[in-house]
C-alpha positions as semicolon CSV with decimal commas, in nm:
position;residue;x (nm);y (nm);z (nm)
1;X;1,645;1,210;2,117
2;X;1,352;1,470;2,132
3;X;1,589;1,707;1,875
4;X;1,653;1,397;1,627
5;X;1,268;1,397;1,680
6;X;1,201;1,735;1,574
7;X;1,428;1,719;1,309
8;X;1,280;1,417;1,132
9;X;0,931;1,555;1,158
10;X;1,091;1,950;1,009
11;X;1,168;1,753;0,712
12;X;0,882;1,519;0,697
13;X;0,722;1,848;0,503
14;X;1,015;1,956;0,283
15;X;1,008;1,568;0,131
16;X;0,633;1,580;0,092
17;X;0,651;1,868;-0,086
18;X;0,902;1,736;-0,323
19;X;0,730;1,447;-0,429
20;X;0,388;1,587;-0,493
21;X;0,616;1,864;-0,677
22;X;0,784;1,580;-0,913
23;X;0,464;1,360;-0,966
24;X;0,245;1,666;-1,016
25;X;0,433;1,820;-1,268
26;X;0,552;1,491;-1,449
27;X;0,181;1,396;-1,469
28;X;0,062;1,734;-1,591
29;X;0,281;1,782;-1,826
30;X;0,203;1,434;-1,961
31;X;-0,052;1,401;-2,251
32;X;-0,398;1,247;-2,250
33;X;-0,490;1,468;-1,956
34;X;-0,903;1,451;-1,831
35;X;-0,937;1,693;-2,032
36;X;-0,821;1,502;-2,393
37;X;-1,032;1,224;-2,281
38;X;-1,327;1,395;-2,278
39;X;-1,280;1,586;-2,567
40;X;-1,190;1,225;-2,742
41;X;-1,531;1,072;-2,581
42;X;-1,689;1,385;-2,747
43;X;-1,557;1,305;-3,088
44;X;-1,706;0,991;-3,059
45;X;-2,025;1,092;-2,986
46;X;-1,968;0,910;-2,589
47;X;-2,146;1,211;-2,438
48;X;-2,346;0,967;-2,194
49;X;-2,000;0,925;-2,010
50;X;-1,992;1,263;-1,947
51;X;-2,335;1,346;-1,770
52;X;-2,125;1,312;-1,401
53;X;-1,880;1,498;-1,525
54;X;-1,972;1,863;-1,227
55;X;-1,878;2,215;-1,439
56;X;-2,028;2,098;-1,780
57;X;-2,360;2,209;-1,880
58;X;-2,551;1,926;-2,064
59;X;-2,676;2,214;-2,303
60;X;-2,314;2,266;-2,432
61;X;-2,260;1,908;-2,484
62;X;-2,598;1,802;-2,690
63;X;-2,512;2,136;-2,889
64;X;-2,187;1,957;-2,970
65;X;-2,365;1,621;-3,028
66;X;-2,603;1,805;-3,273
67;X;-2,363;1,966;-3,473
68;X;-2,140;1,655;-3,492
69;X;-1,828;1,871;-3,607
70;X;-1,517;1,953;-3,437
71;X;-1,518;2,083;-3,083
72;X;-1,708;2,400;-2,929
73;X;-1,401;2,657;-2,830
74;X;-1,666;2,769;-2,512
75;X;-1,709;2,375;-2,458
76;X;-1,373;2,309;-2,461
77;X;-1,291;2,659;-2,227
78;X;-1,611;2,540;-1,981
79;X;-1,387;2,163;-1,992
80;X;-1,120;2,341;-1,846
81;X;-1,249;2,558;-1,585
82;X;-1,445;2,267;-1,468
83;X;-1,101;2,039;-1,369
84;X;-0,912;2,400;-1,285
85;X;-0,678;2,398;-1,581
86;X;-0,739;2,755;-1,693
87;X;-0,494;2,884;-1,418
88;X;-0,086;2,829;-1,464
89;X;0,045;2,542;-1,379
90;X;0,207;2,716;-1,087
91;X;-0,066;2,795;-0,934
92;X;-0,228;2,501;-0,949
93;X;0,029;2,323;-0,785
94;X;0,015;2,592;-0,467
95;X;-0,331;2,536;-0,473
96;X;-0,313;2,249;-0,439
97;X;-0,047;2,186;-0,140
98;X;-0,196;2,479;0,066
99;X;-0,512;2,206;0,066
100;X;-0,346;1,906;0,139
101;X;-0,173;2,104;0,465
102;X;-0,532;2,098;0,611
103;X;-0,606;1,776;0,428
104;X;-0,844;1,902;0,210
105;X;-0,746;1,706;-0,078
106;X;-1,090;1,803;-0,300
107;X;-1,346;1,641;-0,488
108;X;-1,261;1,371;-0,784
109;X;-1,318;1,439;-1,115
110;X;-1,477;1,126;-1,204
111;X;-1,713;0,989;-0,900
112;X;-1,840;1,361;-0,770
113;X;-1,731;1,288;-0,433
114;X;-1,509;1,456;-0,181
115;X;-1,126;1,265;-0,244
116;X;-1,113;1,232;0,181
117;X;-1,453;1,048;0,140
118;X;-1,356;0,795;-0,104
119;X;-1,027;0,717;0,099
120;X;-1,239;0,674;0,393
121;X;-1,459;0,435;0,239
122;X;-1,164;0,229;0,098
123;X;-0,911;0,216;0,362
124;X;-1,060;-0,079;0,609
125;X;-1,029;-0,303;0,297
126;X;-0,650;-0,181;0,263
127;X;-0,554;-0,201;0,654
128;X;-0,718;-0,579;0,677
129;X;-0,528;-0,662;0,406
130;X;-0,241;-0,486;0,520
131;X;-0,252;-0,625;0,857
132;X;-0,364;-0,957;0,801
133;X;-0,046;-1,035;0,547
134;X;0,213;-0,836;0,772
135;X;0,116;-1,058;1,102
136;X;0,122;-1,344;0,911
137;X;0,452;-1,304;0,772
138;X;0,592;-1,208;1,126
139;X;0,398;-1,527;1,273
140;X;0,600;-1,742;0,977
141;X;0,904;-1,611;0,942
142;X;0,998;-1,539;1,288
143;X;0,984;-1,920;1,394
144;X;1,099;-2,070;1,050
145;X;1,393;-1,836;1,043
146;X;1,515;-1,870;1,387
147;X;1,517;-2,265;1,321
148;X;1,720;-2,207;0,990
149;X;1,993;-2,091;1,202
150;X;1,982;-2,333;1,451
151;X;1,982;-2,571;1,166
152;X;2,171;-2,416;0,927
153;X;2,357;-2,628;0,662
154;X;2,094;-2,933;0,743
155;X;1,871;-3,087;0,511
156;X;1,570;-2,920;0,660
157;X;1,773;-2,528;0,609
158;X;1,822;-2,668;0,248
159;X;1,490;-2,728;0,155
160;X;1,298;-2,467;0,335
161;X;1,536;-2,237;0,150
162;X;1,432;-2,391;-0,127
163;X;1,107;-2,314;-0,118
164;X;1,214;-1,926;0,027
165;X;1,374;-1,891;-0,303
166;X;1,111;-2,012;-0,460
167;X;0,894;-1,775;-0,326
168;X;1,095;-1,475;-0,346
169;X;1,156;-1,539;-0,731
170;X;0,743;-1,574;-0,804
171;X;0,569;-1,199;-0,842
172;X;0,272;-1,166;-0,633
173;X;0,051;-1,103;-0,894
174;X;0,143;-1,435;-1,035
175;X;0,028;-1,603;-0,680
176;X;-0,263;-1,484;-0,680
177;X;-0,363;-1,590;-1,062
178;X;-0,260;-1,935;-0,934
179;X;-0,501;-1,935;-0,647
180;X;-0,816;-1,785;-0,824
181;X;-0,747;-2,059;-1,107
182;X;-0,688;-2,344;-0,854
183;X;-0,979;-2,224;-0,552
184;X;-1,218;-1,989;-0,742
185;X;-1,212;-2,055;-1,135
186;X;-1,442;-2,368;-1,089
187;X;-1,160;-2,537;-1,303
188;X;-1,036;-2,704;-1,034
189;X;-1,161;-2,617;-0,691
190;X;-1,442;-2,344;-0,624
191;X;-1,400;-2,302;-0,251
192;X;-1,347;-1,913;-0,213
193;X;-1,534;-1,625;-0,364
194;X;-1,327;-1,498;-0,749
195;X;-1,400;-1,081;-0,643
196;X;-1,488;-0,872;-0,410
197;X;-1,421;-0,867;-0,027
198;X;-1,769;-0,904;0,093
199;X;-2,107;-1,080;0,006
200;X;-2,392;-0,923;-0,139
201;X;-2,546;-1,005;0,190
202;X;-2,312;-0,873;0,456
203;X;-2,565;-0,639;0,609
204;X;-2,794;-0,866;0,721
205;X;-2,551;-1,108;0,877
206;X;-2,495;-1,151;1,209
207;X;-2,123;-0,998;1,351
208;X;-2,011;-1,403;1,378
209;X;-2,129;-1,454;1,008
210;X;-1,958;-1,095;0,871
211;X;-1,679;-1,244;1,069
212;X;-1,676;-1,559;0,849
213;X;-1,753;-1,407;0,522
214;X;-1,459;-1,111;0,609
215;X;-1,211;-1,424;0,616
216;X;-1,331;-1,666;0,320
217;X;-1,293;-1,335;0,107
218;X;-0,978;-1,223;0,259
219;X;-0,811;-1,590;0,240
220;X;-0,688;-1,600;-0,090
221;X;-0,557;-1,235;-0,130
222;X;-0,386;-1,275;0,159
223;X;-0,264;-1,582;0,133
224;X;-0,096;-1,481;-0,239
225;X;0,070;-1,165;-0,041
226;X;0,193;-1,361;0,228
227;X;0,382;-1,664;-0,041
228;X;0,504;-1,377;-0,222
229;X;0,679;-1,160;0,100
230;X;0,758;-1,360;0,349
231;X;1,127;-1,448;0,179
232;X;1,288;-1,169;0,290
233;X;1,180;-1,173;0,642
234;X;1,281;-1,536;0,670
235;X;1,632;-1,481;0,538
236;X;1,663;-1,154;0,768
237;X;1,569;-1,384;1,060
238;X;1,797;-1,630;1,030
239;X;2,083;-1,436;0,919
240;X;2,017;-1,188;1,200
241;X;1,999;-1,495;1,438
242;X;2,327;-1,619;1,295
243;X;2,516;-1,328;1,319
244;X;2,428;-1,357;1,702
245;X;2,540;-1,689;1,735
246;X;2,880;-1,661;1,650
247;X;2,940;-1,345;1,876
248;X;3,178;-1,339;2,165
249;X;2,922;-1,328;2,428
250;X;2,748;-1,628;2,322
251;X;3,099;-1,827;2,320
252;X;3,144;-1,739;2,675
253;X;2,810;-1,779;2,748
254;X;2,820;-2,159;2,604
255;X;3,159;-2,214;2,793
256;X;3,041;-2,070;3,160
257;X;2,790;-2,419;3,115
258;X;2,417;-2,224;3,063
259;X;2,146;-2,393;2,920
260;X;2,148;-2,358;2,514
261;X;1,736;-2,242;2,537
262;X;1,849;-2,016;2,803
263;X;2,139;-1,845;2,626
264;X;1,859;-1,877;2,344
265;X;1,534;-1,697;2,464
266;X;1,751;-1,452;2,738
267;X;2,027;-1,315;2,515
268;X;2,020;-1,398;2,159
269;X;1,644;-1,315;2,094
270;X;1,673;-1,006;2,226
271;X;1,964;-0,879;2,013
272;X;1,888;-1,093;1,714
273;X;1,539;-0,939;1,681
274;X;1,604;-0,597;1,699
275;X;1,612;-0,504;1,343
276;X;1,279;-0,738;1,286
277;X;1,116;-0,605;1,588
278;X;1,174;-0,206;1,483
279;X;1,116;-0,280;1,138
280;X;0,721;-0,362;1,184
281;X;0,590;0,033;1,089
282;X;0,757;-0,016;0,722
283;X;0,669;-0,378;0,695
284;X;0,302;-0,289;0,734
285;X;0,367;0,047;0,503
286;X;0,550;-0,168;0,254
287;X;0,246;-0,411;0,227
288;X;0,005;-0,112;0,141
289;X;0,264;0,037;-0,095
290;X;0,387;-0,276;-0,329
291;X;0,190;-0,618;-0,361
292;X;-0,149;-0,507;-0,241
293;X;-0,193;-0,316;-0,528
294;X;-0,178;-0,545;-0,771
295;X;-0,378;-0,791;-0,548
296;X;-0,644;-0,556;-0,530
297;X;-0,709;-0,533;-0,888
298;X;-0,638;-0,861;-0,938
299;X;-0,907;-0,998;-0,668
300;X;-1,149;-0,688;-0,715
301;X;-1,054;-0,572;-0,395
302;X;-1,252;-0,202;-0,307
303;X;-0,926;-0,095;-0,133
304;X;-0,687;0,220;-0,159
305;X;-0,469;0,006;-0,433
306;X;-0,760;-0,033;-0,650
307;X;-0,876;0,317;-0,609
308;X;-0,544;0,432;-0,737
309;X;-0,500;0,206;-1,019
310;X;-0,823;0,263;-1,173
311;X;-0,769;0,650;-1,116
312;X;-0,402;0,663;-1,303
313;X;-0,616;0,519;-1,606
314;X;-0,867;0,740;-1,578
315;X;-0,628;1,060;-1,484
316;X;-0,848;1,149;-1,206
317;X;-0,576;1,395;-1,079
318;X;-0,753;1,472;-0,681
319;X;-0,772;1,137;-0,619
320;X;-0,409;1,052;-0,787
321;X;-0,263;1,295;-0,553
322;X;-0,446;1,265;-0,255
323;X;-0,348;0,945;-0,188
324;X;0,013;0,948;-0,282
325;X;-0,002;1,195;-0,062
326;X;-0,146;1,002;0,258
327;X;0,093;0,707;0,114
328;X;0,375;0,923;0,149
329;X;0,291;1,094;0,495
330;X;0,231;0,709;0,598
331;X;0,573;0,568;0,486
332;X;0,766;0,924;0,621
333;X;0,595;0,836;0,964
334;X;0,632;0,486;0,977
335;X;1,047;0,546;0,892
336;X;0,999;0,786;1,195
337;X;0,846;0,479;1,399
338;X;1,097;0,246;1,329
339;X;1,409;0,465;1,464
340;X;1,199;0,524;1,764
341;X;1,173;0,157;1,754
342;X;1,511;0,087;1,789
343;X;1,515;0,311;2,051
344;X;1,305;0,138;2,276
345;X;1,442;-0,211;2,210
346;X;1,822;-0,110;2,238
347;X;1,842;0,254;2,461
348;X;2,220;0,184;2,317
349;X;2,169;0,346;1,991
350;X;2,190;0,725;1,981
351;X;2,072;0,854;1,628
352;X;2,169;1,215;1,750
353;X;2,529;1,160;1,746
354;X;2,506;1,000;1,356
């Protein structure tokens, strides 16, 4: 097991490095770079977007506002030594993975702050979302799709798979416009807060009322996550569960005369569960990585998602590729997790001798 360990961690680096090398060079090559944009904000005379803009000398852009003409060539050249894209391509790109080995992942172009410090600041938004939805999809579909199979073909497995598919066939995004019209919009119900995932107050509260407030924000977002994901883990459950049931060991067990809970809780659960159980570490990765992106923006939530979506529009390239790059390293470890998972669970399975 420890050489199927080092293996999977040698090539953790090889698979970085190819998809920072494909997104880097796809999004580089791309046009409407930071660059263009500021050169378009500069033909329209925008130049009070561009005072926090760190390498640009405010006397080279009122000279441009003044003359009101094309573009300053020593503008443009100072543009482009500012955001590094007077060196080759090439050697921007080594630049910038000999950084992200020691995680230095720069400053952003946009917010003059260090990339690692804005990813600080937004992750415990992104990791109580994250958690919050995964253990409440575990805490659901665990019990609902072990009583599916028990059930299955009943009236009860009918409808609850009704409203599975249901579920499964909704986006996320779409949940969570339904809940901010129905709970926040004041059209209906005004019960939770329409943005953001704290009050203006939280400072001053005391830890049981930040505790409070941290939920009645977190409610909804979590909530539309939760509708939208817990399908699949409900249908893995039960199918898992039935799979179980109809094994040989089961039949004997039933015919030796043990109790049905017994044969239940003592050997079933155990095997049944295995692949839920090990596949936790991508279940909470796959939360970060899909819907809570789009619930983010769509609840104003100051999270990693948001932070990403908002710096794809603006190309703010450091921050881009900083955190694809800790999303990546996340999801490559959590894969990692989840064999080692199994593992533990079943010392059965041997991943060496795949």
């Amino acid at each position: 097991m420890k050489l199927y360990i080092l293996k999977r961690l040698l090539f953790i680096f090889p698979t970085l490095l190819g998809i920072l090398a494909l997104n880097f060079f796809i999004i580089q090559l791309a046009p409407g770079g930071p660059v263009e944009q500021i050169i378009a904000q500069l033909q329209g005379l925008e130049s009070g977007n561009l005072q926090n803009i760190s390498g640009v000398s405010t006397e080279s852009i009122q000279k441009t506002d003044r003359e009101e003409i094309g573009i300053d060539r020593e503008l443009i050249r100072e543009i482009e030594e500012s955001f590094g894209f007077d060196k080759p391509i090439g050697e921007r790109f080594f630049d910038m993975v000999t950084s992200y080995l020691v995680f230095d992942f720069g400053d952003s172009y946009f917010h003059n702050r260090s990339v690692t410090d804005l990813i600080v600041e937004k992750l415990p938004v992104s990791i109580s979302l994250g958690l919050l939805s995964t253990l409440l999809i575990y805490l659901i579909s665990i019990p609902l799709g072990i009583v599916k199979a028990l059930y299955n073909g009943s009236k009860f497995d009918f409808y609850t798979s009704l409203i599975v598919i249901i579920g499964n066939s909704i986006p996320v995004f779409l949940f969570g416009i339904i809940l901010i019209i129905l709970f926040s919009s004041g059209a209906f119900w005004e019960l939770f807060p329409l943005r953001g995932a704290f009050s203006d107050s939280f400072e001053q509260m005391t830890d049981w009322e930040k505790f409070k407030d941290w939920i009645w924000h977190f409610t909804l977002p979590v909530t539309a996550l939760v509708i939208g994901s817990f399908a699949t883990m409900t249908l893995l459950v039960k199918n898992s569960f039935l799979d179980e049931i109809g094994k040989q060991y089961v039949i004997t067990a039933k015919a030796k005369g043990l109790n049905s809970s017994k044969i239940l809780y003592k050997h079933i659960f155990r095997n049944a569960m295995l692949i839920v159980v090990a596949g936790v570490p991508s279940a909470i990765i796959g939360v970060f990585l899909t819907g809570s992106v789009l619930i983010e923006v769509i609840f104003s939530l100051d999270g990693l998602g948001l932070l990403g979506f908002e710096s794809i529009l603006n190309r703010d390239y450091p921050v881009v590729f900083g955190t694809l790059y800790i999303f990546t390293l996340l999801s490559l470890v959590a894969n990692l997790l989840s064999d080692l998972t199994y593992r533990a669970i079943d010392p059965r399975i041997d991943f060496e001798k795949r």
